[in-house]
Amino acid sequence: MIAALFFYNKKGELVLARTYRDGLRRSIAEVFRIRVISNPSAVPSPVLTIGSTSYYHITHEDLYVVAVGRTNAAAATIFEFLYCLVSQISTLLGSFNSASVKDNVPVLYEFLEEVADFGYPQITEFAALSDHVVLDFVSAGPDSYQSQSSTKSEPVKPTAASVSWRTPGLKYKRNEVFVDVIEELNCIFNAYGDILSASVAGKIIMKSSLSGTPECKFGLNDASLEPSPSPKSTSFFLEANTPTKDIIGEDGVTFQNCQFHQCVRLGRFDSDRTISFIPPDGEFELMTYRAIDNIRIPFKVFPSLNFVGTHKIDYNVSLKSYHSSLTPGSSAAPISKLHVQDVVITIPTPSNVSSVQGISTTGGKAKYDPSRNAIIWKFSRLNSTSDYSLTASAELISMVNRKPWAKPPIQADFTISMFASSGLAVKYLKIFEPSNYSTVKWVKYVTKAGSYEIRI
Amino acid sequence: MDRTIKAADLRPGLAALRDKRDKKHVKKCIITLKRIIACMTLPNNDMLQLFPDIIDLLDVSVPEIYKLCLLYIINYAKNEPNRAIEALPYLVDGTKHSSSITRSLNLRTISYINLPEYTEKALKVIPRAFADSDPLVRKTAALAVAKIWDRASVEITNSGMLDGLNALLDDSNITVVATALCSLIDITERTDGLQLNLDYDNAKIAVKTLPECNEWYQTYVLQALTFYVPQSSKDASSIASIIVPRLQHSNTGVVLGAVRVILYLTRYITDESTVHSLMKRCGSPLLSLLSKPPELQYVALCATVILIEQHPYVFNSEDVKLFFCKFNDPPYVKTTKLDIMYTLTDEDNYQSVLPELKEYATEIDHEFARRAVRAIGSVAIRVEPAADRCCTLLMELVSTKVEYIVQEGAIAIQNIFRRYPSRYESTLSQLFQDTDSLDDPRAKMSLIWIIGQYADRLDNGCDLLEDFLFSFLDESLEVQLALLTATMKMFLFRPAKAKDLIIKVIKWATEDCDHPDLRERGYMYKRMLTGNVETVKKIVLGPLPVITGTTQKFSSQTLDDLSLNIGMLSSLYLKTAQEVFAKSKPRKVADPNNHNTDSLHNLTSRLRHDSLPSHSDDSFTGHGSDSSRTPHISTPEERSNVLELRDVLNDDLLGLKSPQRSDLLDDDDDNDRETNQHLL
């Protein structure tokens, strides 16, 4: 599948190269540099095919990660593999950029050899490969693999085991599980406040330090199930992060689709919607899901731009906090107290602005940032009952060649803790392990702004 | 990384290993070796001098040192084959080591290095490894066969190693099975005479292993399942239903692999409702893939394009909103989303789609804005209730007087007039006010056609036509033809005013122009002018066939091939695999009635692709495309030309032919429209 892997830096120098197949000339590395790195703006596709050689490329920080193929290969798998490499190497070395690669060439060669045999990805979890990769590495930060693995005992060879994501025989003094429900709210509004499209892309991240090989069962308020019974077995602490009744949706959540980590038994989910799995050690993304019904939106922005000739724009932007459901036909209860924090509204301005005068707001702080061509309006905390507005006036320099302004949308960024915009709630998390230890479980809900665009 | 490190400086570091007095001798040696490896990426081959020293270190039992030496040897074996051969005995010994990791490592290295002596040894070592007790070694052996295939295919076939590989498919360990499948697919795809076949039992075993494998092995197993030919509809649907849970996987490769297999199996399922429900299950996962990084989104979007061509019901009406473009999407993602949005527009959702298209038409990116305008026009043709709104939108856009918008808008409006002949005449005068100076020949042709068609409704038609005629001799052929026809029509409606014009134009066409088509038409009109007016009117002003805008985007053969390649590279170009890679093996989808009951265990050479009879009415006997159809694209210039060609063909995005020839000839030409292949 993959004939070679190349890592280039932004200047086009080859930092690392690993070939898996014969018959490749050195010049193929040059071709990529000339065609893609030299003119990055004209990239028509993430794959460049010249003759019978194709270059699948992604970028990460200051590196280009390129896979070269010479056949009609599975493009989806190759891109997934590239992203997987990026995340594994980042975890391994603490960061993945040209400096960290330069410091760790030998171990990366080893890693690349173990990870893909003859260009076919095999096992990519570093935990499973730790026995194969004998060299140690220079880690760039406290988050790297070495510092995390201090509590691990001697790993047993998993090699060709089917549970390749978990090494057996782990032991922890305190068995803990942290479940983070992180939702990203993606909305597009038009200038009048109508919702053009709204969806929630959520993911559930689980961080576990559990001994042995536990079987876990995870229950959500999935609307397609009948109401499930209350949890019986192990105790279920929910500390201060409990979602209160008026935040959870009354009916369950209807998922449009869920995608699961490879450890989840998909067959069982398909038959009776139970999510059962053996979790990998440490942090991993259990599932991602999508919801489009009954989404609660924290606020709306109403922009009003007045173009006075070609030399001035008057901005009048109002923000309305809004706490009942806005999607039509939903039955979710209105929320009384939402903790909307770290709100940043980015109001774009044209690039030929000379100055922005008279910025006044009825709440929050606003500042014009010339480097980003935008007025940045910040709130540390939004009061759920008030409305806010901002007025400003931007003076424009008249230019000879006036390119029309692209009018990028207003972007909003925020974080809402203890709130899941789709109404999802974790009902139970049961852990079965032969030694039957007790586990401390924590659940946290966070809703963040994904791509929250308000068109001007 | 010092560039001034010389090989000679590093030699002492290597030799330090032998110096047992130094407690840190191992560490020093390792550090030196790491520096050597780090220098391997440099273009000079200075480190080659150290080859003998490296060979000396191979008998050391420190795993780090051994591994580093192997990395060195792999890199430089080509440059110094004789030295590399010296290392061979150590490697062969290593394949008998007690640790399975070491055995596997050595086996891998032996099969990787491309030297005749190595290949010879590999042929001996691999069959031994097939019987190894550790699954890791067996797995490495499976892939090793594929590695040396190119160099030693004859020896491999003769020695029965392929049978050994086949036997691994019954292995107790699933990763070995999956790797063996992977290896077999690799070999058979590269070799013309071999074909992989699975029967029902093999397929069932393979499918049962899916939940236990890790994500990459799942992709190999799924790929292998596309080589299974179901014998009955029941078999096909049972395998398909077991695969359906894979659609919930987080890895795009697994999801698209599952979609590919399910789509393939639906060819053999006779029950419509089963097919329907299976395909419906594929829709939602594809939508979830839209939250992945842009490259993966792009692959998923191309898969969506292919899927909705065959099974448009996969998505609901309201799902179209999820394909709305975000501002920061890269251009290739936006273009594909726009295309999908267009295809999914129907009478229920056009109200939300059209404002969105209008937004896109006002974007800065010219190319994208043009496509959006084209899409609006095409929606009007295809979705009748939307036509009014589309027409209003287009008039608004044209009135913005932005050049490229006006041109595209003109073409789109002409298509609307063609489709709904008498509906929008009120907008005519407004249209001509807004479109005074145009460059694009297609836009001119559109307006000229409108003038000709509605010559009786336009008061100032003659003046408009005169403006266009001013530059008649400088125009391109299509514009000249359009002008000729339009002037003829104008004359028929308003003989008094247009008399001078028609005489002038015919004179130009017949005397001053070189092109035979134009001249012939000029002569024909000249003669018609002397004939019976009524007959002439019937000919020139005859009714036009109604255009529908529902032409197929791809020919059925292309679509066949594309659906077999969902998630693969060729689907990103929306062309058949043969067109993208001329050397790729043509995929024949076997007709089950003709199925040879060879099981997986019988891989002798068979020239299958020649022996399949052709069933002209069978929709799933896909004939591989002739390699004579499209030349192999070899040079970068040619490839960029192809891309430009695609863009040009794009203009006829949805199969609407602008009338380029006179109405007289249109009746025959309209049949051609159905076979027009349109590329994205």
PDB file of N, CA and C in Angstrom, chain B residues 382-408:
ATOM      1  N   ARG B 382     -34.172  21.197 -12.609  1.00  0.00           N
ATOM      2  CA  ARG B 382     -34.501  19.878 -12.086  1.00  0.00           C
ATOM      3  C   ARG B 382     -35.684  19.891 -11.139  1.00  0.00           C
ATOM      4  N   VAL B 383     -35.792  20.921 -10.340  1.00  0.00           N
ATOM      5  CA  VAL B 383     -36.841  20.963  -9.334  1.00  0.00           C
ATOM      6  C   VAL B 383     -37.831  22.034  -9.727  1.00  0.00           C
ATOM      7  N   GLU B 384     -38.922  21.622 -10.327  1.00  0.00           N
ATOM      8  CA  GLU B 384     -39.793  22.630 -10.926  1.00  0.00           C
ATOM      9  C   GLU B 384     -40.336  23.673  -9.954  1.00  0.00           C
ATOM     10  N   PRO B 385     -40.776  23.303  -8.778  1.00  0.00           N
ATOM     11  CA  PRO B 385     -41.316  24.319  -7.867  1.00  0.00           C
ATOM     12  C   PRO B 385     -40.290  25.394  -7.512  1.00  0.00           C
ATOM     13  N   ALA B 386     -39.023  25.048  -7.673  1.00  0.00           N
ATOM     14  CA  ALA B 386     -38.004  26.017  -7.282  1.00  0.00           C
ATOM     15  C   ALA B 386     -37.711  27.029  -8.367  1.00  0.00           C
ATOM     16  N   ALA B 387     -38.268  26.800  -9.551  1.00  0.00           N
ATOM     17  CA  ALA B 387     -37.842  27.616 -10.691  1.00  0.00           C
ATOM     18  C   ALA B 387     -38.069  29.101 -10.472  1.00  0.00           C
ATOM     19  N   ASP B 388     -39.226  29.455  -9.910  1.00  0.00           N
ATOM     20  CA  ASP B 388     -39.513  30.889  -9.718  1.00  0.00           C
ATOM     21  C   ASP B 388     -38.443  31.540  -8.867  1.00  0.00           C
ATOM     22  N   ARG B 389     -38.199  30.906  -7.740  1.00  0.00           N
ATOM     23  CA  ARG B 389     -37.235  31.463  -6.794  1.00  0.00           C
ATOM     24  C   ARG B 389     -35.854  31.561  -7.426  1.00  0.00           C
ATOM     25  N   CYS B 390     -35.498  30.513  -8.174  1.00  0.00           N
ATOM     26  CA  CYS B 390     -34.184  30.504  -8.819  1.00  0.00           C
ATOM     27  C   CYS B 390     -34.067  31.649  -9.797  1.00  0.00           C
ATOM     28  N   CYS B 391     -35.135  31.830 -10.535  1.00  0.00           N
ATOM     29  CA  CYS B 391     -35.068  32.880 -11.537  1.00  0.00           C
ATOM     30  C   CYS B 391     -34.882  34.233 -10.863  1.00  0.00           C
ATOM     31  N   THR B 392     -35.626  34.473  -9.816  1.00  0.00           N
ATOM     32  CA  THR B 392     -35.465  35.739  -9.097  1.00  0.00           C
ATOM     33  C   THR B 392     -34.043  35.897  -8.584  1.00  0.00           C
ATOM     34  N   LEU B 393     -33.553  34.843  -7.994  1.00  0.00           N
ATOM     35  CA  LEU B 393     -32.177  34.870  -7.468  1.00  0.00           C
ATOM     36  C   LEU B 393     -31.178  35.203  -8.551  1.00  0.00           C
ATOM     37  N   LEU B 394     -31.341  34.538  -9.695  1.00  0.00           N
ATOM     38  CA  LEU B 394     -30.380  34.755 -10.760  1.00  0.00           C
ATOM     39  C   LEU B 394     -30.447  36.183 -11.253  1.00  0.00           C
ATOM     40  N   MET B 395     -31.659  36.718 -11.356  1.00  0.00           N
ATOM     41  CA  MET B 395     -31.775  38.110 -11.799  1.00  0.00           C
ATOM     42  C   MET B 395     -31.093  39.035 -10.803  1.00  0.00           C
ATOM     43  N   GLU B 396     -31.261  38.733  -9.522  1.00  0.00           N
ATOM     44  CA  GLU B 396     -30.579  39.566  -8.512  1.00  0.00           C
ATOM     45  C   GLU B 396     -29.078  39.493  -8.687  1.00  0.00           C
ATOM     46  N   LEU B 397     -28.599  38.274  -8.885  1.00  0.00           N
ATOM     47  CA  LEU B 397     -27.152  38.115  -9.001  1.00  0.00           C
ATOM     48  C   LEU B 397     -26.630  38.822 -10.243  1.00  0.00           C
ATOM     49  N   VAL B 398     -27.382  38.707 -11.320  1.00  0.00           N
ATOM     50  CA  VAL B 398     -26.933  39.355 -12.551  1.00  0.00           C
ATOM     51  C   VAL B 398     -26.902  40.859 -12.364  1.00  0.00           C
ATOM     52  N   SER B 399     -27.824  41.371 -11.581  1.00  0.00           N
ATOM     53  CA  SER B 399     -27.857  42.821 -11.414  1.00  0.00           C
ATOM     54  C   SER B 399     -26.697  43.335 -10.575  1.00  0.00           C
ATOM     55  N   THR B 400     -25.945  42.440  -9.948  1.00  0.00           N
ATOM     56  CA  THR B 400     -24.776  42.924  -9.209  1.00  0.00           C
ATOM     57  C   THR B 400     -23.669  43.358 -10.148  1.00  0.00           C
ATOM     58  N   LYS B 401     -23.795  42.983 -11.408  1.00  0.00           N
ATOM     59  CA  LYS B 401     -22.849  43.378 -12.448  1.00  0.00           C
ATOM     60  C   LYS B 401     -21.426  42.887 -12.205  1.00  0.00           C
ATOM     61  N   VAL B 402     -21.279  41.895 -11.368  1.00  0.00           N
ATOM     62  CA  VAL B 402     -19.942  41.310 -11.219  1.00  0.00           C
ATOM     63  C   VAL B 402     -19.711  40.423 -12.423  1.00  0.00           C
ATOM     64  N   GLU B 403     -18.593  40.613 -13.071  1.00  0.00           N
ATOM     65  CA  GLU B 403     -18.436  40.052 -14.408  1.00  0.00           C
ATOM     66  C   GLU B 403     -18.685  38.577 -14.528  1.00  0.00           C
ATOM     67  N   TYR B 404     -17.975  37.781 -13.707  1.00  0.00           N
ATOM     68  CA  TYR B 404     -18.116  36.339 -13.914  1.00  0.00           C
ATOM     69  C   TYR B 404     -19.497  35.851 -13.482  1.00  0.00           C
ATOM     70  N   ILE B 405     -20.102  36.553 -12.527  1.00  0.00           N
ATOM     71  CA  ILE B 405     -21.449  36.175 -12.095  1.00  0.00           C
ATOM     72  C   ILE B 405     -22.432  36.422 -13.224  1.00  0.00           C
ATOM     73  N   VAL B 406     -22.257  37.548 -13.873  1.00  0.00           N
ATOM     74  CA  VAL B 406     -23.176  37.882 -14.960  1.00  0.00           C
ATOM     75  C   VAL B 406     -23.082  36.836 -16.062  1.00  0.00           C
ATOM     76  N   GLN B 407     -21.860  36.421 -16.364  1.00  0.00           N
ATOM     77  CA  GLN B 407     -21.706  35.449 -17.437  1.00  0.00           C
ATOM     78  C   GLN B 407     -22.377  34.139 -17.087  1.00  0.00           C
ATOM     79  N   GLU B 408     -22.069  33.627 -15.902  1.00  0.00           N
ATOM     80  CA  GLU B 408     -22.690  32.365 -15.513  1.00  0.00           C
ATOM     81  C   GLU B 408     -24.193  32.514 -15.392  1.00  0.00           C
TER      82      GLU B 408
END
